[in-house]
């Protein structure tokens, strides 16, 4: 990492009034060589806190999704699931299948609904085109919860109670960031017959030689996690944010991991000889999934919301170059600033753990942080500079 970026990161984490707690940045190439690595800061605000390392355990939040997507494709690869089976969700997730679709517009009461016409497929779940929304993001779902006297439960409830909400559109005819990967995690459990955490350990983590510092909260009991922090206003001291209790092993956002383990997963999906997925299924993971105009319009209209997670990967390409793969946001054109970015998957989570991966250029990067909320401006600046530097290490850099 450049001395200027390292100095900026170190200054943010080690000053007398730090603006960041602990940051780890890592870039890896397709041969498994670490081309950028820097750790800075502490694991907590306590006086006796230990230094951050690549082994420190962070809460991944929505960076969990890429791992759940890979796990689902492992079941597709083995023939136990199908991406386009129109009866799959009806058979295994009847609670989701039975949900009707809103016909009332935001702000309209009483709510009105219609029966869903299109089938829901695994492909829809993985690409956020199933119609499933998030009650912490969508105004209609927030109002729907309120009318029922309920709190938002997407993040804290069990999968069924937290995600059994009316659909926002017919499957395949829109895009909404919602509960699709939570449902996918439950689908994996019901088809495999084991807890999601057990399946991930056997089918993903052990395959890559990950150690015990990756898993769900219950599996990491007793291990120190990096403290979640926030800053109320610019210039104010960091303060702790107690983690929200999560009742389920949510495939959409409940994993914790060290940087070393997460990077092993990213490196595998850019490796020509992946241990997890055959070439056919890697191609699917990185393929553009949104074809219909309503889906593309909805996704591309959301770019400003998630641009802090993607930085120059989206800001340096036209909106028409933004699509979605089966594992994250997908860039479909080269960048005027970065170079050959076509084929890049990227995403991140609420605590500003963000990642990208490009098979063609053989580069992947991960920025681990624990600051809330998502889109922290200082974090976004560090992430953007890291992406530029990592891309300079790739074959596609300008």
Phi, psi and omega in degrees: 000144182299153180295330181291316179292318179300319180294321179294315180296314180298321179296323181289330185261339189242002179290171179293337176231074187298145176257352175224151181274294181209136184227138172232127176239135182216135170235142184225147177259178186291344176273358180089009180276130176282117184258342172219135176206126178206133177235140183207137176108195183235168181276346180202177178272359181291149181301328183262019182299146180269159180295148173291141174220178176293348178267354180293142187264119179253154172276120186283335187050231187287354170293350172299328192302321181298325180290318177295322178298316178298318180298318178297319179292333173298321178287327174295315180301324181274358178086007181272342174226164175224140181294329189239017177291114184290345181256356187300311183289323178300320182284320190254337180231063183299333179296322177284319183302326186279352183290135175277177184245138176301136165249342177285146180272162178306132180093348182271130174230146359286164177293142175235153187220166171220159176287142178291141180258320184275146174289157174258133179241167175299324178302319177298317182299317185285340183251007180063034178244018181279342187099350178288129179251188177238127184287357174265354184240321188269126182301323180294319180290325174299314180293325179296316176298315182299317180298329180272001181071029183246155171273161173297135187231006182305320185268336190247340183275171169296162187304312185293309182291329182279339187235001177278079182234159179302146177289152180267341180194169176294138178308133180085358184242025178184184176216131177210129178287111187210222190266014185303320182281336171294316176297322179299318177300319178292323176300316178301317179298314185289328179279322183275335181082010178228164176301152179303317180300321178294318180297314180297320180299313183285317191266346181233298189294312181293327179300324183263001180075028176292146177274195187281359183269044172207135181155190177272168186309313183296333180278343182248021180301133180091348178266139180290133175250152177295130182297140172278136182225165174210168173228121187298316180218160178302131179094344179277155182292150174297147173222155183289144172245109179300134179296142177287129178300130179249124187273351187223163174275085188279122179290348180265351184178029186237005179283155171236150181199151167284159176298319182302317180289317182296321180294329175300322180290315178299317181297325181294323184280352171256358181279128178301337178244058180305139175276340186267317188228137172293161184306320181303319184275333169296319177302319179294318181303320184261010183269144176295129185258340185266117181245326185283148180301316180298321180295313181296318180299317180294316179297308185294332175289343180267356183306316179301328181293318185253008181300331175298335179277340186246340174053227184294345178298325177258328184290341183257011176230157176290159179304328181296345180267006181255120179226195177223135174267199176270359182228002181162184176297144184234130175265126187252003177223160176287157184262139176292337182262315189268331184113225187277082181264355180305132180091011181274127169266144179203150172189184180191194185224176187298336181260020174067035164268115187229153186213163169212160179208135178224116182290316185299320181267354175064045181218141174218149181220151181218131178241115183256129180213171179223029182260141181239145008272175176297149180083016175309122188304317180295317177300316181300323178293316177297315181299315182298317179292322177298316179301315181298318181290320179296320181294331176293341177274350185267166176294340184266001181293151181282000000 
